Structure formats: C-alpha cells, structure tokens
Amino acid sequence: MINIEDTLTKIFEAKINKNCPIGSDGMSYFEFNKNKKNIIKNMANRITKNKYKFSPYKEFLILKGKESKPRCISIPTIRDRLCMYFLLNEMEKFNYNGKNIIPEIPQKSITTLNLTLNKKKYNFFMKYDISNFFNNFNHKILLSNIKMFLKNNNVIIDNKIFLKIIRDSINNYPKDERKYKGIPQGIPISSILSQIYMFNFENKIKEKLNNNVAYDYFRYVDDIIVICSKKDSCKINTALKKTFKEFKIKNNKNKEKNGNLYKNSFEFLGYSFKLNGIKSEVSIKDNSLKVLKKRIVNIINNYKNKKYNRVSMNMNSLIFSLNLLISGSVMENKFSNKKKYGWLFYFSQLNDIKLLFSLDVFVKKKLKKAFKNISDDTFDYINTEKLSDKEKLQFQQSTLDLSTFYFKKHKKMFLNSFVKSYRAIRKNNFNLFTFRFDKYSSDDKKYILQNIFKLKKTKNLDSSFNFYIYKKVKKSEQDIYNNIS
C-alpha cells in the first residue's frame, strides 16, 4: 500500500520552493520546511480520516486591460498548495478509453493544425472564445466527470474522500458566498479541472452530428478552432452552440469569427494562419508582435536610462540581454528536465521570414536611435567563420553560445539575429546562438556576471545569476503565454 505521508513528502520536495507565495495563515516556506515532518504527518492523518479542511484563500486582482474585467487570483496556504499538488499528482494519471487527461502543449496543437491546413481538405474556419472560462464551470457537471474518471482509474485514497477534497477546494468560501460554479484561478489544480470539465465536449458535438460530418477541432483553454467545409459549417455551428448550453458555458460573440481559409486569416495560440495556393501562411498575431517589440524597447531604454544597477549598465550587457531575448535559452528544472525558453522556440513553426528580417531591422534602428555612437560592426552578426580553426574546436567543447564565446576570446560582443537564430532552431542546431544554462558551470556563471555585467562581488552566485539572467527569461516567457489566447 502506498504511504500518503511519503507521497506528500516527495511532492513537497519536487513542487514547493522558497519562492512559494505565502497564504492566509502567514506561514512561509522556511517555517513550513522547518516543521515539515509534523505538518505532513498531520496532513496525511486528516486526509485519510476525511477531516482535511482548507484555509481561506488570499485573493488579489490582475488587470488585463481597460476593456476587460480584472482576473481574481487565489493564493492557497503552502499546506493547501501541497494538498492540491497531491490531488494533481493523482489526476494527471487519469485516462479514459486510452485518452490522457493532460492537454497537448501549444506547439503540438500548432503542428497538427498546420498539417490539417496544408492537406487542403477544408476551405472554412470557425473560431470561438469561451466567456469567463474558469468562472462559469458548473460544479455538478465537473464532479460528475471526476466520478467518471474515478470509476476507471485508481487513486491512493478513498474515492469519496478524494471527491470531497476537490469539492472543498473549489468551494472554499463562506456558505453564504458559495455559488457552486467556477474554479478559483491560481490554485495548482485549476488547469486540470478545466480539462476534466471539457473532456467530453468534442464527443458531444460529434454525437449531435451523428459522427457523419468531417471537420477538425482544436481547443486550448478557452479558444476553439474548427476547420471544415463551408457546406458543413452551419450544422457544426448549431451542434457546437447546443453543446455550449449543455455544458452551461457561454460563447463570447464579440470574439467569434468565421471565414474562407483562402481569403481570411485567423489567430490561434499567438499565431496567425491563412491558406494560399501553395501552403499555409503561418505568422504571428499582431498583439504578440507588439508585446515582443515593447520588450525590446524596454530592454534598450532601461539600459539607456540606467534603471538598474549602474555598474551593470554597459553595452556588452545590453547586447547579451538582447541576445537572450532573440535566441532563447535552455534551462534545467528541479526535476532535471531540460526546457527550451524563448520567443523563437515558441514561434519556431512560423514561415513568415519577412517578419523575422523586419524584427532584425527594428532592433538595429532602436539601438542606433538610443546610442548614437554604437559601433556598426556590432550588427555584423556572429558566425563560426569569425573563429580560428583552434577556436572552432574550443567552441565545440564550450557550454557558451557563439556570441559570448567570441566575447571571451576577443572582448567584443555581437548582436544575434532573429533570422539566423530561427534557421538554427529549425535545423536543430540551436546550440550556436541559444544560451545553454542547463550546461553552465559555476565558473561560466561567474564569468558572465563579472565580465559582462561587471559585478565585482558574486558571493551568492545563484542569487545574482537569478536576478540578472533568469528573471529576464521568465519575463519573456510570461509575455508569450499571456498573449497566446
């Protein structure tokens, strides 16, 4: 029999860290970690005896824009966060008739969508957006779906206890404030519960069409795309709208769009798609592009105005920061899994090369405008031909990207190119320009901080590297995922 206490301990080590937000009980990670053994023992005992109670969530609002309602984010206590990770760990194993509950990553959905378009089987698209996605889920439908999964999957605690803990987590409000609908945003299980809620959505559409209408369906969170023939579009639209009502969710009519694939473009997951006579045109939606350009301008202006540490404000550190945004990075998480971060990694499936050329021109113009005396050879994009034969062999053994490696040898930093970085990624040769932080040694980190960012003291190496490097990566990643829907 699996020991719940041991499972909670392993999940704590894997999922909870010192940056974990403090909940309504005021307990920090360090205080929890100090009393970890007793707290987890008590948690396991209460879970097993069906006596686990959630503390009230801390809540704050995120403003999405002047035309959108603020989003309420719920912050659980560390104890409750651990409990929900425990639930998540079990739900991630759910499958039904061989279909896994964990959604595809956005890039895989884009790959499949692009393949569908290039088959030229269909000529019409329909785009839908679910209004207030997390706020309108009916608890009765959600819990019914969870029961369906529990019948077909084993969890390490009693099914009734499991169901009750989930019910309590999504209805964690005073009795007079409970609405019995919606999933709190910000809690670890909100995403997977939305997947469970929508699990049968497409199947219900097919049932209404008697499985005899051909189309392709794609959904990511609250965005839905249907690719079909124009002659079938009315039938599919009617079936889909009926299914919305059945699931007690609403379509945002203001964001609904349809059209001929050869005449109109549509957006999905930050990309923009349109068919032409040869193949699909895959570009970037306007808002995603605006956010990227704003990030570029912010980096340049922050350096120009010396917003941060004046010591670190130099042209080499500016070019390094821009290269990080342009070419992306690979980092290793606490599970020893390597993950690629960056704008080009996410949008690597675009085929709009003109856009990438225009971005290279945009960066040059902004740099020249901000720094009148910037050397023209800064824009002479780096390549291996600039290295001697000996240096080429050394670079092959190095953990550094090409621009940083060249700087180490010649004290000259070159700007990376969107076009060249994109082509390297497409050829799976991204080590040329991508920052391989997953391979960095302590000496590599120290060299970057001392020689590029000009820090004299690097006693707390990881903390300094986190401030000057990892925070930039995270901000860029937030930009991408905040604008894909």
Coordinates of C-alpha atoms in Angstrom, one line a residue:
M1 CA 0.0 0.0 0.0
I2 CA 1.3 3.5 -0.9
N3 CA 2.2 5.6 2.1
I4 CA 0.4 9.0 1.8
E5 CA 2.9 10.7 4.1
D6 CA 5.8 9.6 1.9
T7 CA 4.0 10.7 -1.2
L8 CA 3.3 14.2 0.3
T9 CA 7.0 14.5 1.3
K10 CA 8.2 13.6 -2.2
I11 CA 5.7 16.1 -3.8
F12 CA 6.8 18.8 -1.3
E13 CA 10.5 18.3 -2.4
A14 CA 9.5 18.4 -6.1
K15 CA 6.9 21.2 -6.2
I16 CA 7.3 23.6 -3.3
N17 CA 10.2 26.0 -3.1
K18 CA 11.3 29.1 -1.3
N19 CA 9.6 31.4 -3.8
C20 CA 6.2 29.9 -3.0
P21 CA 3.7 32.7 -2.1
I22 CA 2.5 33.0 1.5
G23 CA -1.2 32.2 2.1
S24 CA -3.7 33.5 4.6
D25 CA -2.0 31.6 7.5
G26 CA 1.1 33.7 7.1
M27 CA 3.4 30.6 7.1
S28 CA 6.5 31.0 4.9
Y29 CA 8.3 28.2 3.0
F30 CA 11.1 28.3 5.6
E31 CA 8.8 27.9 8.5
F32 CA 6.9 25.1 6.8
N33 CA 10.1 23.3 5.8
K34 CA 11.4 23.6 9.4
N35 CA 8.3 21.8 10.7
K36 CA 7.7 19.8 7.6
K37 CA 7.7 16.3 9.2
N38 CA 5.0 17.1 11.7
I39 CA 2.8 19.2 9.3
I40 CA 2.9 16.5 6.7
K41 CA 2.1 13.8 9.2
N42 CA -0.9 15.7 10.4
M43 CA -2.0 16.3 6.8
A44 CA -1.8 12.6 5.9
N45 CA -3.8 11.8 9.0
R46 CA -6.5 14.3 8.2
I47 CA -6.7 13.3 4.6
T48 CA -7.1 9.6 5.5
K49 CA -9.8 10.3 8.1
N50 CA -11.7 12.7 5.8
K51 CA -11.1 15.6 8.1
Y52 CA -8.9 17.8 5.9
K53 CA -10.0 21.5 5.9
F54 CA -8.8 24.3 3.6
S55 CA -7.8 27.7 4.9
P56 CA -9.4 30.7 3.2
Y57 CA -7.6 31.8 0.0
K58 CA -5.8 35.1 -0.2
E59 CA -7.1 36.9 -3.2
F60 CA -5.8 39.7 -5.5
L61 CA -6.9 41.2 -8.8
I62 CA -4.9 41.2 -12.0
L63 CA -5.8 43.9 -14.5
K64 CA -6.0 42.6 -18.1
G65 CA -6.7 45.9 -19.8
K66 CA -9.2 48.7 -19.8
E67 CA -11.7 46.8 -21.8
S68 CA -11.5 43.6 -19.7
K69 CA -12.7 42.7 -16.3
P70 CA -10.0 42.1 -13.7
R71 CA -9.0 38.5 -13.0
C72 CA -9.2 37.3 -9.4
I73 CA -6.2 35.1 -8.4
S74 CA -6.5 32.8 -5.4
I75 CA -3.4 32.1 -3.2
P76 CA -3.7 29.0 -1.1
T77 CA -1.5 28.4 2.0
I78 CA 1.6 26.2 1.5
R79 CA -0.2 23.4 3.3
D80 CA -3.2 23.6 1.0
R81 CA -1.0 24.0 -2.1
L82 CA 0.8 20.8 -1.1
C83 CA -2.6 19.0 -0.7
M84 CA -3.7 20.2 -4.2
Y85 CA -0.4 19.1 -5.7
F86 CA -1.2 15.7 -4.2
L87 CA -4.6 15.7 -5.9
L88 CA -3.0 16.9 -9.2
N89 CA -0.4 14.1 -9.0
E90 CA -3.3 11.6 -9.0
M91 CA -5.4 13.4 -11.6
E92 CA -2.5 13.6 -14.1
K93 CA -2.7 9.8 -14.3
F94 CA -6.4 9.9 -15.4
N95 CA -7.3 8.4 -18.8
Y96 CA -10.5 7.3 -20.4
N97 CA -10.6 4.8 -23.2
G98 CA -6.9 5.3 -23.7
K99 CA -7.2 9.1 -23.9
N100 CA -5.0 11.0 -21.4
I101 CA -6.4 14.0 -19.5
I102 CA -3.2 16.1 -19.8
P103 CA -3.6 18.5 -22.7
E104 CA -1.1 18.8 -25.6
I105 CA 1.5 21.5 -25.3
P106 CA 0.6 24.5 -27.6
Q107 CA 3.3 23.8 -30.1
K108 CA 2.0 20.3 -30.8
S109 CA -1.5 21.7 -31.4
I110 CA 0.0 24.2 -33.8
T111 CA 1.9 21.4 -35.6
T112 CA -1.4 19.4 -36.0
L113 CA -3.3 22.5 -37.1
N114 CA -0.7 23.4 -39.7
L115 CA -0.7 19.8 -41.1
T116 CA -4.5 20.0 -41.4
L117 CA -4.4 23.2 -43.3
N118 CA -1.7 22.0 -45.7
K119 CA -3.8 19.0 -46.7
K120 CA -6.2 21.5 -48.4
K121 CA -9.1 19.3 -47.4
Y122 CA -11.2 22.1 -46.0
N123 CA -11.9 25.7 -47.0
F124 CA -13.6 27.2 -44.0
F125 CA -12.8 28.0 -40.4
M126 CA -14.9 28.9 -37.3
K127 CA -13.3 30.5 -34.2
Y128 CA -14.9 30.6 -30.7
D129 CA -13.9 32.0 -27.4
I130 CA -15.5 30.8 -24.1
S131 CA -16.5 33.7 -21.9
N132 CA -15.1 33.8 -18.4
F133 CA -13.8 30.3 -18.9
F134 CA -12.9 29.4 -15.3
N135 CA -15.7 31.4 -13.6
N136 CA -18.7 29.6 -15.1
F137 CA -17.9 25.9 -14.7
N138 CA -20.9 24.1 -13.2
H139 CA -19.8 22.1 -10.1
K140 CA -22.3 19.4 -10.7
I141 CA -21.0 18.7 -14.2
L142 CA -17.4 18.9 -13.0
L143 CA -17.8 16.5 -10.1
S144 CA -19.8 14.1 -12.3
N145 CA -16.9 14.0 -14.8
I146 CA -14.4 13.4 -11.9
K147 CA -16.6 10.4 -10.7
M148 CA -16.4 9.0 -14.3
F149 CA -12.6 9.1 -14.1
L150 CA -12.5 7.7 -10.6
K151 CA -14.5 4.6 -11.8
N152 CA -11.9 4.0 -14.4
N153 CA -8.7 5.0 -12.6
N154 CA -7.3 4.1 -9.2
V155 CA -6.2 6.8 -6.7
I156 CA -4.3 6.2 -3.5
I157 CA -7.1 7.4 -1.2
D158 CA -10.8 6.5 -1.0
N159 CA -12.8 7.9 -4.0
K160 CA -15.3 9.6 -1.8
I161 CA -12.6 11.4 0.2
F162 CA -10.8 12.4 -3.0
L163 CA -14.0 13.8 -4.4
K164 CA -14.8 15.7 -1.2
I165 CA -11.4 17.3 -1.0
I166 CA -11.7 18.6 -4.6
R167 CA -15.3 19.9 -3.9
D168 CA -14.0 21.7 -0.8
S169 CA -11.0 23.2 -2.8
I170 CA -13.2 24.8 -5.4
N171 CA -15.9 25.9 -3.0
N172 CA -13.6 27.3 -0.4
Y173 CA -15.8 30.2 0.6
P174 CA -18.2 31.0 3.4
K175 CA -21.6 29.3 2.9
D176 CA -23.4 32.5 2.1
E177 CA -20.9 33.3 -0.7
R178 CA -20.9 29.9 -2.4
K179 CA -22.1 29.9 -6.0
Y180 CA -21.5 26.3 -6.8
K181 CA -19.9 27.3 -10.1
G182 CA -16.4 28.3 -11.2
I183 CA -12.9 27.2 -10.4
P184 CA -10.5 29.5 -8.4
Q185 CA -7.7 30.7 -10.7
G186 CA -4.2 30.4 -9.3
I187 CA -4.6 27.1 -7.5
P188 CA -2.5 24.2 -8.7
I189 CA -5.5 22.1 -9.9
S190 CA -7.4 24.8 -11.8
S191 CA -6.0 23.9 -15.2
I192 CA -6.5 20.1 -15.0
L193 CA -10.0 20.6 -13.6
S194 CA -10.9 22.7 -16.7
Q195 CA -9.6 19.8 -18.8
I196 CA -11.8 17.3 -16.9
Y197 CA -14.8 19.6 -17.3
M198 CA -14.3 20.0 -21.1
F199 CA -13.2 16.3 -21.6
N200 CA -16.4 15.2 -23.3
F201 CA -17.1 18.5 -25.1
E202 CA -15.9 17.4 -28.6
N203 CA -17.6 13.9 -28.2
K204 CA -20.9 15.6 -27.5
I205 CA -20.5 17.7 -30.7
K206 CA -19.8 14.5 -32.7
E207 CA -22.9 12.8 -31.2
K208 CA -25.1 15.7 -32.3
L209 CA -23.7 15.4 -35.8
N210 CA -24.2 11.5 -35.8
N211 CA -20.4 11.2 -36.5
N212 CA -21.0 11.8 -40.2
V213 CA -19.7 15.3 -40.7
A214 CA -16.0 15.7 -41.4
Y215 CA -14.1 18.5 -39.6
D216 CA -11.1 19.1 -37.4
Y217 CA -11.4 20.6 -33.9
F218 CA -8.7 22.3 -31.8
R219 CA -9.1 23.7 -28.3
Y220 CA -6.6 25.4 -26.0
V221 CA -8.1 26.6 -22.7
D222 CA -10.9 28.9 -23.8
D223 CA -10.0 29.2 -27.5
I224 CA -11.7 26.8 -30.0
I225 CA -10.9 26.5 -33.7
V226 CA -13.0 24.3 -36.1
I227 CA -11.6 23.6 -39.7
C228 CA -14.3 22.3 -42.0
S229 CA -16.0 22.6 -45.4
K230 CA -18.2 25.6 -45.9
K231 CA -21.2 23.4 -46.7
D232 CA -21.0 21.7 -43.3
S233 CA -20.3 24.9 -41.2
C234 CA -24.0 25.6 -40.3
K235 CA -24.5 22.1 -39.0
I236 CA -21.3 22.1 -36.9
N237 CA -22.0 25.6 -35.6
T238 CA -25.5 24.6 -34.4
A239 CA -24.1 21.4 -32.7
L240 CA -21.4 23.4 -31.0
K241 CA -23.8 26.1 -29.7
K242 CA -26.1 23.4 -28.3
T243 CA -23.1 21.8 -26.6
F244 CA -22.2 25.2 -25.1
K245 CA -25.6 25.3 -23.5
E246 CA -25.4 21.7 -22.3
F247 CA -22.1 22.4 -20.6
K248 CA -23.5 25.7 -19.1
I249 CA -20.8 27.8 -20.7
K250 CA -21.1 30.8 -23.0
N251 CA -19.5 31.8 -26.2
N252 CA -18.1 35.3 -26.4
K253 CA -19.9 36.6 -29.5
N254 CA -17.6 39.6 -29.8
K255 CA -14.7 37.3 -30.4
E256 CA -16.5 34.8 -32.7
K257 CA -15.1 34.7 -36.2
N258 CA -15.5 32.6 -39.3
G259 CA -14.5 32.8 -43.0
N260 CA -12.9 31.3 -46.1
L261 CA -9.4 30.0 -45.3
Y262 CA -8.1 31.3 -48.7
K263 CA -9.5 34.9 -48.1
N264 CA -9.3 35.4 -44.4
S265 CA -6.7 34.8 -41.7
F266 CA -7.4 33.6 -38.1
E267 CA -5.4 33.6 -34.9
F268 CA -4.8 30.7 -32.6
L269 CA -2.2 30.4 -29.7
G270 CA -0.5 33.6 -30.7
Y271 CA 0.0 32.5 -34.3
S272 CA -1.8 33.8 -37.4
F273 CA -2.9 31.4 -40.2
K274 CA -4.1 31.8 -43.8
L275 CA -4.1 29.5 -46.8
N276 CA -2.6 30.4 -50.1
G277 CA -2.3 28.4 -53.4
I278 CA 0.8 26.5 -52.2
K279 CA 0.9 26.2 -48.4
S280 CA -0.5 27.8 -45.3
E281 CA 1.0 31.2 -44.3
V282 CA 2.0 31.0 -40.7
S283 CA 2.9 34.3 -39.0
I284 CA 2.5 35.9 -35.6
K285 CA -0.7 37.7 -34.4
D286 CA -0.3 41.5 -34.2
N287 CA -0.7 41.7 -30.4
S288 CA 2.1 39.1 -29.8
L289 CA 4.4 41.1 -32.1
K290 CA 3.6 44.3 -30.3
V291 CA 4.4 42.7 -26.9
L292 CA 7.8 41.5 -28.3
K293 CA 8.7 44.9 -29.7
K294 CA 7.7 46.5 -26.4
R295 CA 10.0 44.1 -24.6
I296 CA 12.9 45.0 -26.9
V297 CA 12.3 48.8 -26.4
N298 CA 12.1 48.3 -22.7
I299 CA 15.4 46.5 -22.5
I300 CA 17.1 49.2 -24.5
N301 CA 15.5 52.1 -22.6
N302 CA 16.3 50.5 -19.2
Y303 CA 20.0 50.4 -20.2
K304 CA 20.0 53.9 -21.7
N305 CA 18.3 55.4 -18.6
K306 CA 20.4 53.2 -16.2
K307 CA 17.2 52.0 -14.5
Y308 CA 19.0 49.1 -12.7
N309 CA 22.5 48.7 -11.2
R310 CA 24.6 51.4 -12.8
V311 CA 27.7 49.1 -12.7
S312 CA 25.9 46.5 -14.9
M313 CA 24.8 49.1 -17.4
N314 CA 27.3 48.7 -20.3
M315 CA 26.9 47.9 -24.0
N316 CA 28.1 44.3 -23.6
S317 CA 25.5 43.5 -21.0
L318 CA 22.8 45.2 -23.2
I319 CA 23.7 43.1 -26.2
F320 CA 23.9 40.0 -24.0
S321 CA 20.3 40.7 -22.7
L322 CA 19.0 41.3 -26.3
N323 CA 20.7 38.1 -27.5
L324 CA 18.9 36.3 -24.7
L325 CA 15.6 37.6 -25.8
I326 CA 16.3 36.9 -29.5
S327 CA 17.8 33.4 -29.3
G328 CA 16.3 32.0 -26.2
S329 CA 17.8 29.6 -23.7
V330 CA 17.7 26.0 -22.3
M331 CA 17.4 25.6 -18.6
E332 CA 17.1 22.6 -16.3
N333 CA 14.3 22.5 -13.8
K334 CA 14.4 20.8 -10.3
F335 CA 13.2 17.5 -11.9
S336 CA 16.3 17.5 -14.1
N337 CA 14.1 18.1 -17.2
K338 CA 15.5 20.4 -19.8
K339 CA 13.1 23.0 -21.2
K340 CA 13.6 25.5 -24.0
Y341 CA 12.6 29.1 -23.3
G342 CA 12.2 32.0 -25.6
W343 CA 10.1 33.7 -28.3
L344 CA 11.7 31.9 -31.2
F345 CA 11.3 28.5 -29.6
Y346 CA 7.6 29.1 -29.1
F347 CA 7.1 30.5 -32.6
S348 CA 9.5 28.2 -34.4
Q349 CA 6.7 27.0 -36.7
L350 CA 6.2 30.3 -38.4
N351 CA 7.2 30.6 -42.1
D352 CA 7.0 34.3 -42.4
I353 CA 10.7 35.0 -42.9
K354 CA 10.0 38.6 -43.9
L355 CA 8.7 39.2 -40.4
L356 CA 12.0 38.0 -38.9
F357 CA 14.0 40.2 -41.2
S358 CA 11.8 43.2 -40.2
L359 CA 12.5 42.4 -36.5
D360 CA 16.3 42.4 -37.1
V361 CA 15.9 45.8 -38.7
F362 CA 13.7 47.0 -35.8
V363 CA 16.3 46.1 -33.2
K364 CA 19.1 47.9 -35.2
K365 CA 17.0 51.0 -35.6
K366 CA 16.1 51.2 -31.9
L367 CA 19.8 50.6 -30.8
K368 CA 21.1 53.3 -33.2
K369 CA 18.4 55.8 -32.1
A370 CA 19.2 55.2 -28.4
F371 CA 23.0 55.0 -28.8
K372 CA 24.3 57.4 -31.5
N373 CA 27.9 56.2 -31.1
I374 CA 27.2 52.4 -31.3
S375 CA 29.8 50.7 -33.4
D376 CA 28.4 49.5 -36.8
D377 CA 30.3 46.2 -36.5
T378 CA 28.1 45.3 -33.5
F379 CA 25.5 44.4 -36.1
D380 CA 27.9 42.3 -38.1
Y381 CA 26.2 39.1 -37.0
I382 CA 28.4 36.5 -35.5
N383 CA 29.1 33.2 -37.3
T384 CA 31.7 30.5 -36.9
E385 CA 33.7 31.9 -39.8
K386 CA 35.0 34.6 -37.4
L387 CA 36.7 31.9 -35.3
S388 CA 40.1 30.4 -36.0
D389 CA 40.4 26.7 -36.5
K390 CA 41.6 26.3 -32.9
E391 CA 38.7 28.4 -31.6
K392 CA 36.2 26.3 -33.6
L393 CA 37.4 23.2 -31.8
Q394 CA 37.3 25.0 -28.5
F395 CA 33.7 26.3 -29.2
Q396 CA 32.6 22.7 -29.9
Q397 CA 33.6 21.8 -26.3
S398 CA 32.3 25.0 -24.8
T399 CA 29.0 25.5 -22.9
L400 CA 28.7 29.1 -24.1
D401 CA 26.7 30.5 -27.0
L402 CA 28.8 31.7 -30.0
S403 CA 28.5 35.5 -29.2
T404 CA 29.5 35.0 -25.6
F405 CA 32.3 32.6 -26.6
Y406 CA 33.7 35.2 -29.0
F407 CA 33.5 37.9 -26.4
K408 CA 35.5 35.7 -24.0
K409 CA 38.2 35.4 -26.6
H410 CA 38.2 38.9 -28.2
K411 CA 36.3 41.1 -25.7
K412 CA 33.8 42.0 -28.5
M413 CA 30.1 41.2 -28.2
F414 CA 28.0 40.8 -31.4
L415 CA 24.2 41.1 -31.7
N416 CA 22.3 37.9 -32.6
S417 CA 19.9 37.8 -35.5
F418 CA 16.2 36.6 -35.4
V419 CA 16.6 35.2 -38.9
K420 CA 19.9 33.3 -38.1
S421 CA 18.6 32.1 -34.7
Y422 CA 15.3 30.9 -36.3
R423 CA 17.2 28.9 -39.0
A424 CA 19.5 27.3 -36.4
I425 CA 16.5 26.2 -34.4
R426 CA 14.7 24.8 -37.5
K427 CA 17.9 22.8 -38.3
N428 CA 18.1 21.7 -34.7
N429 CA 21.5 23.5 -34.5
F430 CA 20.3 25.9 -31.9
N431 CA 23.4 25.5 -29.7
L432 CA 25.1 28.1 -32.0
F433 CA 23.1 31.0 -30.6
T434 CA 21.0 29.7 -27.7
F435 CA 22.1 30.1 -24.1
R436 CA 22.6 26.6 -22.7
F437 CA 22.2 27.5 -19.0
D438 CA 21.5 23.8 -18.4
K439 CA 25.2 23.2 -19.0
Y440 CA 26.6 26.2 -17.3
S441 CA 29.2 25.6 -14.6
S442 CA 29.8 27.9 -11.6
D443 CA 32.8 29.3 -13.5
D444 CA 30.6 30.1 -16.5
K445 CA 28.1 32.0 -14.4
K446 CA 30.8 33.9 -12.5
Y447 CA 32.4 34.9 -15.8
I448 CA 29.2 36.3 -17.2
L449 CA 28.4 38.3 -14.1
Q450 CA 31.9 39.6 -13.6
N451 CA 33.0 40.3 -17.2
I452 CA 29.7 41.2 -18.9
F453 CA 27.6 42.6 -16.1
K454 CA 30.7 44.0 -14.3
L455 CA 29.8 42.7 -10.9
K456 CA 32.8 42.8 -8.5
K457 CA 31.2 40.7 -5.8
T458 CA 29.4 37.4 -6.6
K459 CA 29.3 35.7 -3.2
N460 CA 25.8 34.4 -3.7
L461 CA 26.3 33.2 -7.2
D462 CA 22.9 31.6 -7.8
S463 CA 21.0 34.6 -6.4
S464 CA 22.9 37.1 -8.6
F465 CA 22.5 34.9 -11.7
N466 CA 18.8 34.6 -11.0
F467 CA 18.5 38.4 -10.7
Y468 CA 20.5 39.3 -13.9
I469 CA 19.6 36.3 -16.1
Y470 CA 16.8 34.0 -15.1
K471 CA 14.4 36.9 -14.3
K472 CA 14.8 38.1 -17.9
V473 CA 13.9 34.6 -19.2
K474 CA 10.8 34.4 -17.0
K475 CA 9.6 37.8 -18.1
S476 CA 9.9 36.9 -21.7
E477 CA 8.1 33.6 -21.1
Q478 CA 5.2 35.4 -19.3
D479 CA 4.9 37.8 -22.3
I480 CA 4.4 34.8 -24.6
Y481 CA 1.9 32.9 -22.6
N482 CA -0.1 35.9 -21.6
N483 CA -0.7 36.7 -25.2
I484 CA -1.4 33.3 -26.8
S485 CA -5.1 33.5 -26.3

